[in-house]
PDB file of C-alpha atoms in Angstrom:
ATOM      1  CA  MET G   4      31.978 155.347-121.132  1.00 45.00           C
ATOM      2  CA  MET G   5      30.101 155.116-117.412  1.00 45.00           C
ATOM      3  CA  ILE G   6      30.968 151.495-115.726  1.00 48.00           C
ATOM      4  CA  PRO G   7      27.699 149.856-115.273  1.00 51.00           C
ATOM      5  CA  ASN G   8      25.942 149.878-111.884  1.00 50.00           C
ATOM      6  CA  GLY G   9      25.103 146.777-110.196  1.00 54.00           C
ATOM      7  CA  HIS G  10      24.495 143.898-112.781  1.00 74.00           C
ATOM      8  CA  ASP G  11      23.907 145.490-115.749  1.00 82.00           C
ATOM      9  CA  PRO G  12      25.600 143.620-118.921  1.00 86.00           C
ATOM     10  CA  LEU G  13      28.247 145.145-120.407  1.00 86.00           C
ATOM     11  CA  VAL G  14      26.805 145.075-123.755  1.00 84.00           C
ATOM     12  CA  PRO G  15      23.170 145.601-123.336  1.00 84.00           C
ATOM     13  CA  PRO G  16      20.778 143.486-125.705  1.00 82.00           C
ATOM     14  CA  PRO G  17      18.820 144.315-128.616  1.00 78.00           C
ATOM     15  CA  CYS G  18      15.827 145.664-128.879  1.00 75.00           C
ATOM     16  CA  PHE G  19      14.315 143.034-130.548  1.00 67.00           C
ATOM     17  CA  LEU G  20      14.604 140.601-127.543  1.00 68.00           C
ATOM     18  CA  SER G  21      12.853 143.108-124.913  1.00 67.00           C
ATOM     19  CA  ARG G  22       9.880 140.522-124.551  1.00 70.00           C
ATOM     20  CA  TRP G  23      10.580 137.639-122.049  1.00 65.00           C
ATOM     21  CA  TYR G  24       8.187 135.300-124.680  1.00 69.00           C
ATOM     22  CA  THR G  25      11.141 135.878-127.221  1.00 71.00           C
ATOM     23  CA  TRP G  26      13.906 135.350-124.668  1.00 67.00           C
ATOM     24  CA  LEU G  27      12.675 131.436-124.054  1.00 72.00           C
ATOM     25  CA  LEU G  28      11.941 131.273-128.231  1.00 74.00           C
ATOM     26  CA  VAL G  29      15.649 132.050-128.587  1.00 70.00           C
ATOM     27  CA  PHE G  30      16.760 129.929-125.493  1.00 69.00           C
ATOM     28  CA  ALA G  31      14.735 126.560-126.930  1.00 70.00           C
ATOM     29  CA  ALA G  32      15.183 127.592-130.618  1.00 68.00           C
ATOM     30  CA  LEU G  33      19.734 127.635-129.649  1.00 67.00           C
ATOM     31  CA  LEU G  34      18.746 124.105-128.249  1.00 67.00           C
ATOM     32  CA  ILE G  35      16.928 121.867-130.463  1.00 69.00           C
ATOM     33  CA  PRO G  36      19.974 121.475-132.760  1.00 67.00           C
ATOM     34  CA  PHE G  37      21.710 119.406-130.454  1.00 64.00           C
ATOM     35  CA  PHE G  38      18.769 116.819-130.062  1.00 59.00           C
ATOM     36  CA  VAL G  39      17.300 116.622-133.596  1.00 62.00           C
ATOM     37  CA  THR G  40      19.422 113.492-135.530  1.00 63.00           C
ATOM     38  CA  ILE G  41      21.600 114.269-137.846  1.00 59.00           C
ATOM     39  CA  PRO G  42      21.189 112.630-141.334  1.00 59.00           C
ATOM     40  CA  VAL G  43      23.682 109.883-141.741  1.00 58.00           C
ATOM     41  CA  GLY G  44      24.192 111.725-145.146  1.00 58.00           C
ATOM     42  CA  LEU G  45      25.064 114.827-143.497  1.00 57.00           C
ATOM     43  CA  ARG G  46      27.175 113.247-141.009  1.00 60.00           C
ATOM     44  CA  ARG G  47      29.226 111.760-143.622  1.00 63.00           C
ATOM     45  CA  HIS G  48      29.636 114.245-145.261  1.00 62.00           C
ATOM     46  CA  PRO G  49      33.743 115.295-145.936  1.00 59.00           C
ATOM     47  CA  VAL G  50      32.977 119.051-145.711  1.00 60.00           C
ATOM     48  CA  ILE G  51      29.644 119.573-143.790  1.00 60.00           C
ATOM     49  CA  GLY G  52      30.790 117.172-141.137  1.00 64.00           C
ATOM     50  CA  PRO G  53      33.315 119.100-139.744  1.00 63.00           C
ATOM     51  CA  LEU G  54      32.046 122.574-140.773  1.00 67.00           C
ATOM     52  CA  GLY G  55      28.832 120.758-138.341  1.00 67.00           C
ATOM     53  CA  ASP G  56      30.880 120.699-135.737  1.00 72.00           C
ATOM     54  CA  GLN G  57      31.826 124.157-135.529  1.00 81.00           C
ATOM     55  CA  LEU G  58      28.016 125.113-135.026  1.00 80.00           C
ATOM     56  CA  HIS G  59      28.924 124.223-131.403  1.00 84.00           C
ATOM     57  CA  ILE G  60      30.916 127.814-131.128  1.00 89.00           C
ATOM     58  CA  PRO G  61      27.919 130.236-132.476  1.00 86.00           C
ATOM     59  CA  LEU G  62      24.805 128.171-130.616  1.00 86.00           C
ATOM     60  CA  LEU G  63      26.852 128.055-127.178  1.00 89.00           C
ATOM     61  CA  GLY G  64      28.020 131.525-127.590  1.00 91.00           C
ATOM     62  CA  ALA G  65      24.620 132.468-127.817  1.00 87.00           C
ATOM     63  CA  ILE G  66      22.934 130.197-125.151  1.00 87.00           C
ATOM     64  CA  MET G  67      25.963 132.411-123.047  1.00 92.00           C
ATOM     65  CA  LEU G  68      24.821 135.716-124.190  1.00 90.00           C
ATOM     66  CA  VAL G  69      21.033 134.391-123.315  1.00 86.00           C
ATOM     67  CA  LEU G  70      22.667 134.221-120.144  1.00 89.00           C
ATOM     68  CA  TYR G  71      24.141 137.222-119.672  1.00 92.00           C
ATOM     69  CA  TRP G  72      21.515 139.109-120.733  1.00 89.00           C
ATOM     70  CA  LYS G  73      18.492 137.914-118.846  1.00 84.00           C
ATOM     71  CA  GLY G  74      17.693 136.214-116.127  1.00 82.00           C
ATOM     72  CA  PRO G  75      18.987 135.176-112.408  1.00 90.00           C
ATOM     73  CA  LEU G  76      22.483 135.503-114.196  1.00 91.00           C
ATOM     74  CA  ARG G  77      21.996 139.264-115.867  1.00 90.00           C
ATOM     75  CA  GLY G  78      24.935 140.714-116.040  1.00 91.00           C
ATOM     76  CA  ARG G  79      26.975 138.306-114.489  1.00 92.00           C
ATOM     77  CA  LEU G  80      29.585 137.632-117.069  1.00 94.00           C
ATOM     78  CA  TRP G  81      31.918 134.527-115.332  1.00 94.00           C
ATOM     79  CA  ILE G  82      29.196 132.962-113.756  1.00 95.00           C
ATOM     80  CA  ALA G  83      27.034 133.098-117.082  1.00 95.00           C
ATOM     81  CA  ALA G  84      30.194 131.473-118.815  1.00 95.00           C
ATOM     82  CA  ALA G  85      30.517 129.172-116.782  1.00 95.00           C
ATOM     83  CA  ALA G  86      26.742 127.971-117.008  1.00 95.00           C
ATOM     84  CA  ALA G  87      27.015 128.041-120.153  1.00 94.00           C
ATOM     85  CA  ALA G  88      30.148 125.692-119.950  1.00 95.00           C
ATOM     86  CA  VAL G  89      27.960 123.374-117.369  1.00 94.00           C
ATOM     87  CA  ILE G  90      25.135 123.567-119.954  1.00 91.00           C
ATOM     88  CA  GLY G  91      27.248 122.563-123.030  1.00 89.00           C
ATOM     89  CA  GLY G  92      28.935 119.401-120.715  1.00 89.00           C
ATOM     90  CA  LEU G  93      25.131 118.472-119.989  1.00 87.00           C
ATOM     91  CA  ILE G  94      23.851 118.964-123.578  1.00 83.00           C
ATOM     92  CA  GLU G  95      26.863 116.336-124.544  1.00 81.00           C
ATOM     93  CA  VAL G  96      25.468 113.786-121.690  1.00 82.00           C
ATOM     94  CA  VAL G  97      21.823 113.981-122.753  1.00 79.00           C
ATOM     95  CA  GLN G  98      23.033 113.493-126.635  1.00 74.00           C
ATOM     96  CA  MET G  99      23.820 109.561-125.523  1.00 71.00           C
ATOM     97  CA  TYR G 100      19.939 108.809-124.815  1.00 70.00           C
ATOM     98  CA  VAL G 101      18.915 110.594-128.263  1.00 63.00           C
ATOM     99  CA  GLY G 102      20.526 108.462-130.607  1.00 62.00           C
ATOM    100  CA  ARG G 103      23.304 111.067-130.530  1.00 63.00           C
ATOM    101  CA  ALA G 104      27.089 111.190-129.203  1.00 65.00           C
ATOM    102  CA  ALA G 105      28.380 112.745-126.573  1.00 67.00           C
ATOM    103  CA  LEU G 106      32.076 113.746-127.844  1.00 75.00           C
ATOM    104  CA  LEU G 107      34.689 115.761-125.498  1.00 80.00           C
ATOM    105  CA  HIS G 108      35.440 117.623-129.187  1.00 81.00           C
ATOM    106  CA  ASP G 109      32.329 118.992-128.924  1.00 85.00           C
ATOM    107  CA  TRP G 110      32.328 120.417-125.340  1.00 88.00           C
ATOM    108  CA  TYR G 111      35.877 121.885-126.617  1.00 90.00           C
ATOM    109  CA  MET G 112      34.161 123.525-129.570  1.00 90.00           C
ATOM    110  CA  ASP G 113      31.582 125.125-126.998  1.00 91.00           C
ATOM    111  CA  LEU G 114      34.157 126.533-124.856  1.00 94.00           C
ATOM    112  CA  VAL G 115      35.241 128.401-127.563  1.00 94.00           C
ATOM    113  CA  GLY G 116      32.639 129.598-128.692  1.00 94.00           C
ATOM    114  CA  ILE G 117      31.701 130.904-125.128  1.00 95.00           C
ATOM    115  CA  GLY G 118      35.394 132.570-124.837  1.00 95.00           C
ATOM    116  CA  ILE G 119      34.425 133.878-128.066  1.00 95.00           C
ATOM    117  CA  VAL G 120      31.715 135.823-126.229  1.00 94.00           C
ATOM    118  CA  THR G 121      33.003 136.729-122.854  1.00 95.00           C
ATOM    119  CA  GLY G 122      36.349 138.280-125.232  1.00 95.00           C
ATOM    120  CA  PHE G 123      33.428 140.304-127.376  1.00 94.00           C
ATOM    121  CA  VAL G 124      31.676 141.362-124.149  1.00 94.00           C
ATOM    122  CA  LEU G 125      35.410 142.979-122.529  1.00 93.00           C
ATOM    123  CA  TRP G 126      36.746 144.555-125.446  1.00 94.00           C
ATOM    124  CA  ARG G 127      33.179 146.038-125.871  1.00 90.00           C
ATOM    125  CA  GLY G 128      32.296 146.415-122.641  1.00 89.00           C
ATOM    126  CA  TRP G 129      35.052 148.119-120.567  1.00 89.00           C
ATOM    127  CA  ARG G 130      36.507 149.990-123.499  1.00 83.00           C
ATOM    128  CA  GLY G 131      37.639 153.473-121.891  1.00 74.00           C
ATOM    129  CA  ALA G 132      36.527 152.553-118.875  1.00 78.00           C
ATOM    130  CA  ARG G 133      38.663 149.801-118.341  1.00 87.00           C
ATOM    131  CA  PRO G 134      41.081 149.633-121.410  1.00 86.00           C
ATOM    132  CA  GLY G 135      43.684 146.665-119.619  1.00 88.00           C
ATOM    133  CA  ALA G 136      40.113 144.579-119.607  1.00 88.00           C
ATOM    134  CA  SER G 137      39.624 145.582-123.377  1.00 91.00           C
ATOM    135  CA  ARG G 138      42.426 144.582-124.478  1.00 92.00           C
ATOM    136  CA  ALA G 139      42.449 141.536-122.621  1.00 93.00           C
ATOM    137  CA  GLY G 140      38.965 140.669-123.906  1.00 92.00           C
ATOM    138  CA  LEU G 141      40.266 141.236-127.732  1.00 93.00           C
ATOM    139  CA  ALA G 142      42.946 139.780-127.381  1.00 95.00           C
ATOM    140  CA  LEU G 143      40.786 136.066-126.510  1.00 95.00           C
ATOM    141  CA  MET G 144      37.868 136.783-128.880  1.00 95.00           C
ATOM    142  CA  ALA G 145      40.870 137.225-131.695  1.00 95.00           C
ATOM    143  CA  ALA G 146      42.732 134.362-130.615  1.00 95.00           C
ATOM    144  CA  LEU G 147      40.059 131.986-130.526  1.00 94.00           C
ATOM    145  CA  LEU G 148      38.344 133.412-133.546  1.00 94.00           C
ATOM    146  CA  LEU G 149      41.629 132.278-135.412  1.00 94.00           C
ATOM    147  CA  PHE G 150      41.633 128.607-133.832  1.00 91.00           C
ATOM    148  CA  ILE G 151      38.340 128.290-136.087  1.00 88.00           C
ATOM    149  CA  PRO G 152      40.609 127.823-139.545  1.00 89.00           C
ATOM    150  CA  TRP G 153      43.204 126.246-138.162  1.00 90.00           C
ATOM    151  CA  ASN G 154      40.474 123.321-136.805  1.00 84.00           C
ATOM    152  CA  LEU G 155      40.010 123.119-140.361  1.00 83.00           C
ATOM    153  CA  ARG G 156      42.835 123.557-141.491  1.00 82.00           C
ATOM    154  CA  GLU G 157      42.854 119.436-142.410  1.00 79.00           C
ATOM    155  CA  VAL G 158      39.867 119.468-144.142  1.00 81.00           C
ATOM    156  CA  PRO G 159      40.872 119.821-148.013  1.00 84.00           C
ATOM    157  CA  GLY G 160      43.378 116.979-147.286  1.00 83.00           C
ATOM    158  CA  ILE G 161      40.633 114.868-145.745  1.00 82.00           C
ATOM    159  CA  VAL G 162      38.384 115.655-148.764  1.00 83.00           C
ATOM    160  CA  ARG G 163      40.901 114.435-151.073  1.00 86.00           C
ATOM    161  CA  GLY G 164      41.748 111.566-149.016  1.00 85.00           C
ATOM    162  CA  ARG G 165      38.330 110.813-149.475  1.00 86.00           C
ATOM    163  CA  ARG G 166      37.705 110.808-152.497  1.00 86.00           C
ATOM    164  CA  ILE G 167      40.768 108.237-152.635  1.00 87.00           C
ATOM    165  CA  VAL G 168      39.119 105.485-150.414  1.00 87.00           C
ATOM    166  CA  SER G 169      36.006 105.773-152.366  1.00 86.00           C
ATOM    167  CA  ALA G 170      37.541 105.237-155.916  1.00 87.00           C
ATOM    168  CA  HIS G 171      38.991 102.271-154.396  1.00 88.00           C
ATOM    169  CA  PHE G 172      36.659 100.837-152.094  1.00 90.00           C
ATOM    170  CA  PRO G 173      35.939  98.234-150.658  1.00 92.00           C
ATOM    171  CA  LEU G 174      39.713  97.762-150.966  1.00 90.00           C
ATOM    172  CA  LEU G 175      41.476  99.943-147.966  1.00 84.00           C
ATOM    173  CA  ASP G 176      44.676 100.471-148.576  1.00 72.00           C
ATOM    174  CA  GLY G 177      45.332 103.540-146.668  1.00 59.00           C
ATOM    175  CA  PHE G 178      48.472 102.353-144.771  1.00 66.00           C
ATOM    176  CA  GLU G 179      49.703 103.019-148.096  1.00 63.00           C
ATOM    177  CA  ASN G 180      49.302 106.504-149.920  1.00 71.00           C
ATOM    178  CA  PRO G 181      50.197 109.516-147.747  1.00 73.00           C
ATOM    179  CA  ALA G 182      47.299 111.411-148.950  1.00 78.00           C
ATOM    180  CA  THR G 183      44.825 108.903-146.710  1.00 80.00           C
ATOM    181  CA  ARG G 184      46.875 109.066-143.984  1.00 77.00           C
ATOM    182  CA  PRO G 185      44.651 111.927-142.249  1.00 77.00           C
ATOM    183  CA  LEU G 186      42.172 109.827-142.564  1.00 83.00           C
ATOM    184  CA  TRP G 187      43.222 107.487-139.989  1.00 81.00           C
ATOM    185  CA  GLU G 188      43.634 108.274-136.038  1.00 79.00           C
ATOM    186  CA  GLU G 189      44.742 105.954-132.941  1.00 75.00           C
ATOM    187  CA  THR G 190      42.717 104.229-130.766  1.00 77.00           C
ATOM    188  CA  ASP G 191      43.151 103.896-126.937  1.00 67.00           C
ATOM    189  CA  ASP G 192      46.679 104.390-126.062  1.00 63.00           C
ATOM    190  CA  ALA G 193      48.169 103.519-129.468  1.00 62.00           C
ATOM    191  CA  VAL G 194      51.121 106.179-130.923  1.00 59.00           C
ATOM    192  CA  MET G 195      50.969 106.246-134.996  1.00 57.00           C
ATOM    193  CA  THR G 196      53.741 107.210-137.014  1.00 56.00           C
ATOM    194  CA  PHE G 197      54.160 107.516-140.662  1.00 52.00           C
ATOM    195  CA  ALA G 198      57.009 107.078-142.556  1.00 51.00           C
ATOM    196  CA  ARG G 199      57.572 106.454-146.195  1.00 51.00           C
ATOM    197  CA  VAL G 200      59.231 102.847-147.923  1.00 52.00           C
ATOM    198  CA  ALA G 201      60.328 102.280-151.315  1.00 51.00           C
ATOM    199  CA  ASP G 202      58.256  98.961-151.965  1.00 53.00           C
ATOM    200  CA  GLY G 203      55.200  99.153-152.169  1.00 51.00           C
ATOM    201  CA  PRO G 204      52.850  97.594-154.705  1.00 51.00           C
ATOM    202  CA  HIS G 205      52.470 100.486-156.496  1.00 49.00           C
ATOM    203  CA  GLY G 206      55.307 102.552-156.036  1.00 49.00           C
ATOM    204  CA  PRO G 207      56.984 103.983-152.824  1.00 48.00           C
ATOM    205  CA  ALA G 208      54.115 103.914-149.994  1.00 50.00           C
ATOM    206  CA  GLY G 209      53.662 104.665-146.503  1.00 51.00           C
ATOM    207  CA  VAL G 210      53.783 102.513-143.205  1.00 56.00           C
ATOM    208  CA  LEU G 211      51.932 103.273-140.251  1.00 59.00           C
ATOM    209  CA  GLU G 212      53.617 102.404-137.468  1.00 61.00           C
ATOM    210  CA  ILE G 213      51.206 101.633-133.678  1.00 62.00           C
ATOM    211  CA  ALA G 214      53.008 101.371-130.697  1.00 60.00           C
ATOM    212  CA  GLY G 215      51.499 100.022-127.490  1.00 56.00           C
ATOM    213  CA  ALA G 216      50.466  96.360-126.166  1.00 56.00           C
ATOM    214  CA  PRO G 217      47.846  94.572-124.933  1.00 54.00           C
ATOM    215  CA  PRO G 218      46.403  93.466-122.757  1.00 53.00           C
ATOM    216  CA  HIS G 219      46.242  96.423-120.530  1.00 56.00           C
ATOM    217  CA  THR G 220      45.037  98.713-124.027  1.00 59.00           C
ATOM    218  CA  TRP G 221      44.455  97.905-127.059  1.00 67.00           C
ATOM    219  CA  PRO G 222      46.112  99.919-129.278  1.00 71.00           C
ATOM    220  CA  GLY G 223      45.290 100.625-133.462  1.00 77.00           C
ATOM    221  CA  ALA G 224      43.715 102.618-135.930  1.00 82.00           C
ATOM    222  CA  LYS G 225      40.536 103.930-136.323  1.00 85.00           C
ATOM    223  CA  MET G 226      38.711 105.163-140.268  1.00 86.00           C
ATOM    224  CA  GLY G 227      35.651 106.499-140.756  1.00 83.00           C
ATOM    225  CA  GLN G 228      35.990 108.027-144.235  1.00 84.00           C
ATOM    226  CA  PHE G 229      34.480 106.078-147.059  1.00 86.00           C
ATOM    227  CA  PRO G 230      31.328 104.906-148.762  1.00 85.00           C
ATOM    228  CA  TRP G 231      28.691 104.605-145.503  1.00 85.00           C
ATOM    229  CA  ASP G 232      26.293 102.316-146.896  1.00 88.00           C
ATOM    230  CA  TRP G 233      28.219  99.039-147.530  1.00 91.00           C
ATOM    231  CA  SER G 234      24.908  97.122-148.767  1.00 89.00           C
ATOM    232  CA  ALA G 235      26.137  96.872-151.925  1.00 91.00           C
ATOM    233  CA  TYR G 236      29.107  95.131-151.022  1.00 92.00           C
ATOM    234  CA  THR G 237      29.772  91.035-149.957  1.00 92.00           C
ATOM    235  CA  ARG G 238      33.432  91.899-148.566  1.00 93.00           C
ATOM    236  CA  LEU G 239      36.017  94.347-146.971  1.00 93.00           C
ATOM    237  CA  VAL G 240      39.487  93.993-148.456  1.00 92.00           C
ATOM    238  CA  VAL G 241      42.141  95.588-146.205  1.00 89.00           C
ATOM    239  CA  ARG G 242      46.246  95.571-147.786  1.00 85.00           C
ATOM    240  CA  LEU G 243      48.776  96.176-145.330  1.00 81.00           C
ATOM    241  CA  ARG G 244      51.849  94.411-144.299  1.00 78.00           C
ATOM    242  CA  HIS G 245      54.290  94.630-141.184  1.00 77.00           C
ATOM    243  CA  THR G 246      57.468  95.820-141.444  1.00 72.00           C
ATOM    244  CA  GLY G 247      59.718  93.521-138.791  1.00 72.00           C
ATOM    245  CA  PRO G 248      61.692  90.490-139.380  1.00 77.00           C
ATOM    246  CA  ASP G 249      60.773  88.576-142.650  1.00 76.00           C
ATOM    247  CA  THR G 250      60.387  85.336-141.034  1.00 78.00           C
ATOM    248  CA  THR G 251      57.747  86.919-138.522  1.00 82.00           C
ATOM    249  CA  LEU G 252      53.795  86.404-138.318  1.00 87.00           C
ATOM    250  CA  THR G 253      52.076  89.373-136.890  1.00 82.00           C
ATOM    251  CA  GLY G 254      48.267  88.584-135.579  1.00 83.00           C
ATOM    252  CA  PHE G 255      46.345  91.663-135.955  1.00 85.00           C
ATOM    253  CA  ARG G 256      42.040  91.862-135.912  1.00 88.00           C
ATOM    254  CA  VAL G 257      39.684  93.631-138.456  1.00 91.00           C
ATOM    255  CA  ALA G 258      36.724  95.360-136.826  1.00 89.00           C
ATOM    256  CA  VAL G 259      33.552  96.830-138.184  1.00 91.00           C
ATOM    257  CA  GLU G 260      30.811  98.652-136.355  1.00 88.00           C
ATOM    258  CA  ASP G 261      27.526 100.522-137.279  1.00 85.00           C
ATOM    259  CA  PHE G 262      26.206 103.925-135.747  1.00 80.00           C
ATOM    260  CA  ALA G 263      23.934 102.182-133.940  1.00 76.00           C
ATOM    261  CA  GLY G 264      26.834 100.154-132.509  1.00 73.00           C
ATOM    262  CA  ARG G 265      29.406 102.604-131.755  1.00 71.00           C
ATOM    263  CA  LEU G 266      27.079 103.322-128.693  1.00 65.00           C
ATOM    264  CA  GLU G 267      27.098  99.970-127.227  1.00 71.00           C
ATOM    265  CA  ASP G 268      30.584  99.123-127.997  1.00 74.00           C
ATOM    266  CA  ALA G 269      28.937  96.598-130.525  1.00 80.00           C
ATOM    267  CA  HIS G 270      31.020  95.138-133.499  1.00 85.00           C
ATOM    268  CA  PHE G 271      31.980  92.356-135.677  1.00 88.00           C
ATOM    269  CA  SER G 272      35.607  91.508-135.940  1.00 89.00           C
ATOM    270  CA  GLN G 273      38.160  89.088-137.218  1.00 91.00           C
ATOM    271  CA  SER G 274      41.684  87.805-136.933  1.00 91.00           C
ATOM    272  CA  PHE G 275      44.305  87.726-139.514  1.00 92.00           C
ATOM    273  CA  LEU G 276      48.261  87.358-139.485  1.00 91.00           C
ATOM    274  CA  ALA G 277      50.105  89.734-141.707  1.00 87.00           C
ATOM    275  CA  SER G 278      53.972  88.813-143.317  1.00 87.00           C
ATOM    276  CA  SER G 279      56.268  90.986-144.384  1.00 82.00           C
ATOM    277  CA  ASP G 280      55.342  91.120-147.868  1.00 84.00           C
ATOM    278  CA  TRP G 281      51.770  93.235-148.774  1.00 82.00           C
ATOM    279  CA  GLN G 282      48.803  90.780-148.900  1.00 87.00           C
ATOM    280  CA  GLU G 283      45.293  91.224-148.901  1.00 89.00           C
ATOM    281  CA  PHE G 284      43.116  90.181-146.320  1.00 92.00           C
ATOM    282  CA  VAL G 285      39.828  89.789-147.392  1.00 94.00           C
ATOM    283  CA  MET G 286      36.580  90.002-144.682  1.00 92.00           C
ATOM    284  CA  PRO G 287      33.317  88.713-145.355  1.00 92.00           C
ATOM    285  CA  LEU G 288      30.240  91.294-144.833  1.00 90.00           C
ATOM    286  CA  ALA G 289      27.026  89.196-145.393  1.00 83.00           C
ATOM    287  CA  GLY G 290      24.941  88.112-142.528  1.00 79.00           C
ATOM    288  CA  ARG G 291      27.164  89.733-140.111  1.00 83.00           C
ATOM    289  CA  ARG G 292      26.759  89.895-136.374  1.00 84.00           C
ATOM    290  CA  ALA G 293      28.299  91.841-133.399  1.00 84.00           C
ATOM    291  CA  ASP G 294      30.695  89.917-131.412  1.00 83.00           C
ATOM    292  CA  GLN G 295      28.705  90.989-128.465  1.00 78.00           C
ATOM    293  CA  GLY G 296      25.306  90.213-127.963  1.00 75.00           C
ATOM    294  CA  ASP G 297      22.164  90.361-130.497  1.00 77.00           C
ATOM    295  CA  HIS G 298      23.278  93.943-132.176  1.00 80.00           C
ATOM    296  CA  ILE G 299      23.516  93.112-136.056  1.00 81.00           C
ATOM    297  CA  ILE G 300      25.257  95.081-137.635  1.00 84.00           C
ATOM    298  CA  ASP G 301      23.709  97.667-140.082  1.00 86.00           C
ATOM    299  CA  LEU G 302      25.618  97.784-143.302  1.00 88.00           C
ATOM    300  CA  ARG G 303      23.294 100.843-144.849  1.00 87.00           C
ATOM    301  CA  GLU G 304      25.045 103.118-141.946  1.00 85.00           C
ATOM    302  CA  VAL G 305      28.777 101.896-140.939  1.00 88.00           C
ATOM    303  CA  ALA G 306      30.642 103.991-139.070  1.00 85.00           C
ATOM    304  CA  SER G 307      34.444 102.959-138.140  1.00 88.00           C
ATOM    305  CA  VAL G 308      36.484 100.349-139.044  1.00 90.00           C
ATOM    306  CA  TYR G 309      39.605  99.378-136.880  1.00 88.00           C
ATOM    307  CA  ILE G 310      42.794  97.707-137.127  1.00 86.00           C
ATOM    308  CA  TYR G 311      44.116  96.445-134.145  1.00 82.00           C
TER     309      TYR G 311
END
């Protein structure tokens, strides 16, 4: 193999991309999915939702190839990779203004796609001319490709847990059932640990321990894997207890936000006192407004429940 001259791409583009307007159409088509409002049913689907996140990988990889194959960055592999990473970051910022959420996780997925393409170009482009660079590219590409199934490893557990929650909703008892534990995640600087106990209302139960204290942070747990349309429900029921001394009452707060409110940090909440005995705490839903401002919570598109 001959080493490319100047800024010729190490791996040339396919012939069908020979016309300039084809490049423009391809680049536009790659950007459109990032700015189209996704139907709530797809966002909340336990399988389609996680798989949709993975689309960042091929889309940003393709955007990087367009930059690498055509235009001022043609043949400049590392600069094209850096430019694609910047574009991915800018996309997340712009999404805040088109009804989408800016997520650092999505940008990480962008970097995975960019890294796979970079590894592929090094592997194929330097094969025979620079074996060391080719092997390094193959190793990078292989490692990042293996990341994809590893990143999806919890999807089967999430699907199972979501079925359990949906069957019992509007009762949330995720702290009792280990199968629903993967549905909960930390908020703020919380540290969550999960332990088995032997005296739950239905036999052996789980305990979610949350470490941290206000006022500097408000540690808690967040969950969003439940039926997103709450318009047919008049109350939310949370079953829990604390594991401290029997004579102690521990205050906690339940907060609910919809998809619109999550962008404005607008939610409605209610405070309760938990004892060491299992209790069911009821939170009325009808006519609830956000604690902040005049935002009216849309019970047809509920996004998350928080327990602080």
